């Protein structure tokens, strides 16, 4: 991996220096990929400045008067900060730290654990908001992580440009990594701005995706228990 310090004398925009760095390392940088190992915090500030200039150009091209319209004056910078620090933060931030607690004593927890996580994401195709909930179910292995960590991991995966199908896979993979659980399921129910605000203008459309691993996939009883748990959660807190 190459060094992470941008030198002015390179004479290239920092975003190009980092793209070259990613390509040299054969690191994919699609909208849903995490590239935190290749972008330092200091560089992120420079990238926000660079993106501000680029968004100014977009607003100018859209013929929006940035000089006299008070609402559009700081918009380019707001957009740049929002992309890096909020709606795409999961691309630039490293994975949330998770402390694992042992679950290997005689009275270890052997049941199913189902966590409901609020999600906010953005579709890669139109950069429109995706809003919904993920239900993450696992049968614990010999370790456990704190309950809030399931949601932190899910939100870290979601804060990128995603497709719901891929997001479901990403969350399952990262939860598997953090918990060591072989048996797990992820179910996401979400609304998509790209179907609501444009295109088919479907205000009540809802998309559901499911990823099942191990016994959640192969054992009908486990699978039923997972979906029964989701139903109970929905009765308790309907979306
Ligand atoms: Zn879309």
CSV table of C-alpha atoms and ligand atoms in Angstrom, one decimal:
chain,number,residue,atom,x,y,z
A,1,UNK,CA,0.0,0.0,0.0
A,2,UNK,CA,1.4,3.4,-0.9
A,3,UNK,CA,1.9,6.3,1.4
A,4,UNK,CA,-1.1,8.5,2.3
A,5,UNK,CA,0.5,11.9,2.1
A,6,UNK,CA,-0.5,14.1,-0.8
A,7,UNK,CA,2.2,16.3,-2.0
A,8,UNK,CA,1.3,19.6,-3.6
A,9,UNK,CA,4.1,19.3,-6.2
A,10,UNK,CA,2.3,16.3,-7.7
A,11,UNK,CA,0.4,19.0,-9.5
A,12,UNK,CA,-2.7,16.8,-9.7
A,13,UNK,CA,-6.0,17.2,-7.9
A,14,UNK,CA,-6.0,15.0,-4.8
A,15,UNK,CA,-9.0,13.0,-6.0
A,16,UNK,CA,-6.8,12.0,-9.0
A,17,UNK,CA,-3.9,11.1,-6.8
A,18,UNK,CA,-6.1,8.8,-4.7
A,19,UNK,CA,-7.8,7.2,-7.8
A,20,UNK,CA,-4.3,6.4,-9.1
A,21,UNK,CA,-3.4,5.0,-5.7
A,22,UNK,CA,-6.5,2.8,-5.7
A,23,UNK,CA,-5.8,1.6,-9.3
A,24,UNK,CA,-2.1,0.8,-8.4
A,25,UNK,CA,-3.4,-1.4,-5.6
A,26,UNK,CA,-6.1,-3.0,-7.7
A,27,UNK,CA,-8.6,-1.8,-5.1
A,28,UNK,CA,-12.1,-1.5,-6.5
A,29,UNK,CA,-13.8,1.8,-5.7
A,30,UNK,CA,-17.4,1.4,-6.6
A,31,UNK,CA,-20.1,3.5,-4.9
A,32,UNK,CA,-20.7,0.7,-2.3
A,33,UNK,CA,-17.1,0.0,-1.5
A,34,UNK,CA,-15.2,1.1,1.6
A,35,UNK,CA,-11.9,2.8,0.7
A,36,UNK,CA,-11.0,4.0,4.2
A,37,UNK,CA,-7.5,2.4,4.0
A,38,UNK,CA,-6.7,4.6,1.1
A,39,UNK,CA,-7.9,8.0,2.3
A,40,UNK,CA,-6.6,9.7,5.4
A,41,UNK,CA,-8.6,12.1,7.6
A,42,UNK,CA,-6.4,15.1,6.5
A,43,UNK,CA,-7.0,14.1,2.8
A,44,UNK,CA,-10.7,14.0,3.4
A,45,UNK,CA,-10.7,17.7,4.3
A,46,UNK,CA,-8.8,18.5,1.1
A,47,UNK,CA,-11.3,16.4,-0.9
A,48,UNK,CA,-14.2,18.3,0.7
A,49,UNK,CA,-12.7,21.5,-0.7
A,50,UNK,CA,-12.2,19.9,-4.1
A,51,UNK,CA,-15.8,18.6,-4.2
A,52,UNK,CA,-17.1,22.1,-3.1
A,53,UNK,CA,-15.5,23.6,-6.3
A,54,UNK,CA,-17.0,20.7,-8.4
A,55,UNK,CA,-20.5,21.2,-6.9
A,56,UNK,CA,-20.2,25.0,-7.6
A,57,UNK,CA,-19.6,24.1,-11.2
A,58,UNK,CA,-22.7,21.8,-11.3
A,59,UNK,CA,-24.9,24.6,-9.8
A,60,UNK,CA,-23.5,27.0,-12.3
A,61,UNK,CA,-24.3,24.6,-15.1
A,62,UNK,CA,-27.8,24.2,-13.7
A,63,UNK,CA,-28.1,28.0,-14.0
A,64,UNK,CA,-28.7,28.5,-10.3
A,65,UNK,CA,-27.5,31.9,-9.1
A,66,UNK,CA,-25.1,31.1,-6.3
A,67,UNK,CA,-24.2,34.8,-5.9
A,68,UNK,CA,-27.5,36.4,-5.0
A,69,UNK,CA,-29.8,33.5,-4.1
A,70,UNK,CA,-29.2,33.3,-0.3
A,71,UNK,CA,-30.4,29.7,-0.1
A,72,UNK,CA,-27.9,28.6,-2.8
A,73,UNK,CA,-24.9,30.4,-1.5
A,74,UNK,CA,-23.4,27.7,0.7
A,75,UNK,CA,-25.1,24.8,-1.1
A,76,UNK,CA,-21.9,23.5,-2.8
A,77,UNK,CA,-20.0,23.2,0.4
A,78,UNK,CA,-23.0,21.8,2.3
A,79,UNK,CA,-23.3,19.1,-0.5
A,80,UNK,CA,-19.6,18.3,-0.3
A,81,UNK,CA,-19.6,17.9,3.5
A,82,UNK,CA,-22.9,15.9,3.4
A,83,UNK,CA,-21.5,13.4,0.9
A,84,UNK,CA,-18.2,12.8,2.8
A,85,UNK,CA,-19.4,13.0,6.4
A,86,UNK,CA,-23.0,11.8,6.2
A,87,UNK,CA,-24.6,10.0,3.2
A,88,UNK,CA,-21.4,8.4,2.0
A,89,UNK,CA,-19.5,8.3,5.3
A,90,UNK,CA,-19.4,4.4,5.2
A,91,UNK,CA,-17.1,4.6,2.2
A,92,UNK,CA,-14.4,6.7,4.0
A,93,UNK,CA,-14.8,5.6,7.6
A,94,UNK,CA,-13.2,2.4,8.9
A,95,UNK,CA,-15.4,-0.3,10.2
A,96,UNK,CA,-16.9,0.4,13.6
A,97,UNK,CA,-14.9,-1.1,16.5
A,98,UNK,CA,-16.6,-4.1,18.0
A,99,UNK,CA,-15.5,-5.7,21.2
A,100,UNK,CA,-16.3,-9.4,21.3
A,101,UNK,CA,-17.5,-10.9,24.6
A,102,UNK,CA,-17.0,-14.6,25.2
A,103,UNK,CA,-20.1,-16.8,24.9
A,104,UNK,CA,-18.6,-20.2,25.7
A,105,UNK,CA,-19.4,-20.9,29.3
A,106,UNK,CA,-21.8,-23.7,30.4
A,107,UNK,CA,-24.7,-21.2,30.5
A,108,UNK,CA,-23.9,-19.7,27.1
A,109,UNK,CA,-26.8,-18.1,25.2
A,110,UNK,CA,-28.0,-20.6,22.5
A,111,UNK,CA,-31.1,-18.9,21.3
A,112,UNK,CA,-31.8,-16.6,18.4
A,113,UNK,CA,-30.9,-13.0,18.6
A,114,UNK,CA,-32.9,-10.5,16.4
A,115,UNK,CA,-31.9,-6.9,16.2
A,116,UNK,CA,-33.9,-4.2,14.3
A,117,UNK,CA,-31.8,-1.5,12.8
A,118,UNK,CA,-33.0,1.8,11.3
A,119,UNK,CA,-31.2,2.3,8.0
A,120,UNK,CA,-30.6,5.4,5.8
A,121,UNK,CA,-28.9,4.8,2.5
A,122,UNK,CA,-28.7,6.2,-1.0
A,123,UNK,CA,-29.2,4.5,-4.3
A,124,UNK,CA,-26.1,4.4,-6.6
A,125,UNK,CA,-28.1,5.0,-9.7
A,126,UNK,CA,-29.9,8.3,-8.9
A,127,UNK,CA,-28.4,9.3,-5.5
A,128,UNK,CA,-31.8,9.3,-4.0
A,129,UNK,CA,-32.5,8.4,-0.4
A,130,UNK,CA,-33.3,4.8,0.7
A,131,UNK,CA,-35.0,4.6,4.1
A,132,UNK,CA,-36.0,1.5,6.0
A,133,UNK,CA,-35.1,-1.1,8.6
A,134,UNK,CA,-32.9,-4.1,8.6
A,135,UNK,CA,-33.7,-7.1,10.8
A,136,UNK,CA,-30.5,-9.0,11.7
A,137,UNK,CA,-30.8,-12.4,13.2
A,138,UNK,CA,-28.0,-14.7,14.4
A,139,UNK,CA,-27.5,-17.8,16.4
A,140,UNK,CA,-24.5,-16.8,18.5
A,141,UNK,CA,-21.2,-18.5,18.1
A,142,UNK,CA,-18.6,-18.6,20.9
A,143,UNK,CA,-18.6,-14.8,21.0
A,144,UNK,CA,-21.1,-12.0,21.2
A,145,UNK,CA,-20.9,-8.3,20.4
A,146,UNK,CA,-22.7,-5.4,22.0
A,147,UNK,CA,-26.3,-4.9,20.8
A,148,UNK,CA,-25.7,-1.4,19.4
A,149,UNK,CA,-22.9,-2.8,17.3
A,150,UNK,CA,-25.3,-4.6,15.0
A,151,UNK,CA,-26.9,-1.3,14.1
A,152,UNK,CA,-23.5,0.5,13.8
A,153,UNK,CA,-22.3,-2.1,11.3
A,154,UNK,CA,-25.6,-2.0,9.3
A,155,UNK,CA,-25.5,1.8,9.2
A,156,UNK,CA,-21.8,1.8,8.2
A,157,UNK,CA,-22.7,-0.5,5.3
A,158,UNK,CA,-25.7,1.6,4.4
A,159,UNK,CA,-23.9,5.0,4.3
A,160,UNK,CA,-22.7,4.5,0.8
A,161,UNK,CA,-24.1,4.4,-2.7
A,162,UNK,CA,-25.9,1.1,-2.6
A,163,UNK,CA,-28.4,-1.3,-4.2
A,164,UNK,CA,-30.7,-2.8,-1.6
A,165,UNK,CA,-29.8,-6.4,-2.8
A,166,UNK,CA,-26.0,-5.6,-2.3
A,167,UNK,CA,-26.6,-3.9,1.0
A,168,UNK,CA,-28.3,-7.0,2.3
A,169,UNK,CA,-25.3,-9.1,1.3
A,170,UNK,CA,-22.8,-6.5,2.7
A,171,UNK,CA,-24.5,-6.4,6.1
A,172,UNK,CA,-24.7,-10.2,6.3
A,173,UNK,CA,-21.0,-10.5,5.5
A,174,UNK,CA,-19.9,-7.8,8.0
A,175,UNK,CA,-22.1,-9.2,10.8
A,176,UNK,CA,-20.6,-12.7,10.1
A,177,UNK,CA,-17.1,-11.2,10.3
A,178,UNK,CA,-17.7,-9.4,13.6
A,179,UNK,CA,-19.6,-12.2,15.4
A,180,UNK,CA,-18.1,-15.3,13.8
A,181,UNK,CA,-21.7,-16.6,13.5
A,182,UNK,CA,-22.3,-19.1,10.7
A,183,UNK,CA,-26.0,-19.1,11.1
A,184,UNK,CA,-27.6,-15.7,10.3
A,185,UNK,CA,-30.2,-13.9,8.4
A,186,UNK,CA,-30.7,-10.3,7.2
A,187,UNK,CA,-34.1,-8.9,6.1
A,188,UNK,CA,-34.4,-5.4,4.8
A,189,UNK,CA,-37.6,-3.5,4.1
A,190,UNK,CA,-37.1,0.0,2.5
A,191,UNK,CA,-38.6,2.7,0.5
A,192,UNK,CA,-36.6,4.2,-2.4
A,193,UNK,CA,-36.6,7.9,-3.3
A,194,UNK,CA,-35.8,7.0,-6.9
A,195,UNK,CA,-39.3,5.3,-7.1
A,196,UNK,CA,-41.0,8.0,-5.0
A,197,UNK,CA,-39.6,11.3,-6.2
A,198,UNK,CA,-39.2,10.5,-9.9
A,199,UNK,CA,-39.8,7.8,-12.4
A,200,UNK,CA,-42.9,5.9,-11.4
A,201,UNK,CA,-43.7,8.3,-8.5
A,202,UNK,CA,-44.8,5.3,-6.4
A,203,UNK,CA,-45.4,6.8,-2.9
A,204,UNK,CA,-46.2,3.5,-1.2
A,205,UNK,CA,-43.7,1.2,-2.8
A,206,UNK,CA,-41.7,-1.0,-0.5
A,207,UNK,CA,-38.8,-3.3,-1.4
A,208,UNK,CA,-37.9,-6.4,0.7
A,209,UNK,CA,-34.7,-8.4,0.4
A,210,UNK,CA,-33.5,-11.4,2.4
A,211,UNK,CA,-30.1,-13.1,2.8
A,212,UNK,CA,-30.1,-16.3,4.8
A,213,UNK,CA,-27.0,-18.3,5.8
A,214,UNK,CA,-26.4,-21.7,7.4
A,215,UNK,CA,-29.4,-23.0,9.4
A,216,UNK,CA,-31.4,-19.9,8.6
A,217,UNK,CA,-31.4,-21.1,5.0
A,218,UNK,CA,-31.3,-24.9,5.5
A,219,UNK,CA,-33.5,-25.4,8.5
A,220,UNK,CA,-37.2,-24.6,8.0
A,221,UNK,CA,-37.8,-24.2,11.8
A,222,UNK,CA,-35.0,-21.7,12.2
A,223,UNK,CA,-36.1,-19.8,9.1
A,224,UNK,CA,-39.7,-19.6,10.5
A,225,UNK,CA,-38.5,-18.5,13.9
A,226,UNK,CA,-36.6,-15.6,12.3
A,227,UNK,CA,-39.6,-14.4,10.3
A,228,UNK,CA,-41.9,-14.9,13.4
A,229,UNK,CA,-39.5,-12.7,15.3
A,230,UNK,CA,-39.6,-10.0,12.6
A,231,UNK,CA,-43.4,-10.1,12.8
A,232,UNK,CA,-43.3,-9.7,16.5
A,233,UNK,CA,-40.9,-6.7,16.1
A,234,UNK,CA,-43.2,-5.2,13.5
A,235,UNK,CA,-46.2,-5.5,15.8
A,236,UNK,CA,-44.2,-3.8,18.6
A,237,UNK,CA,-42.8,-1.0,16.4
A,238,UNK,CA,-44.6,-0.9,13.0
A,239,UNK,CA,-42.8,1.2,10.4
B,1,LIG,ZN1,-32.3,4.8,-8.0
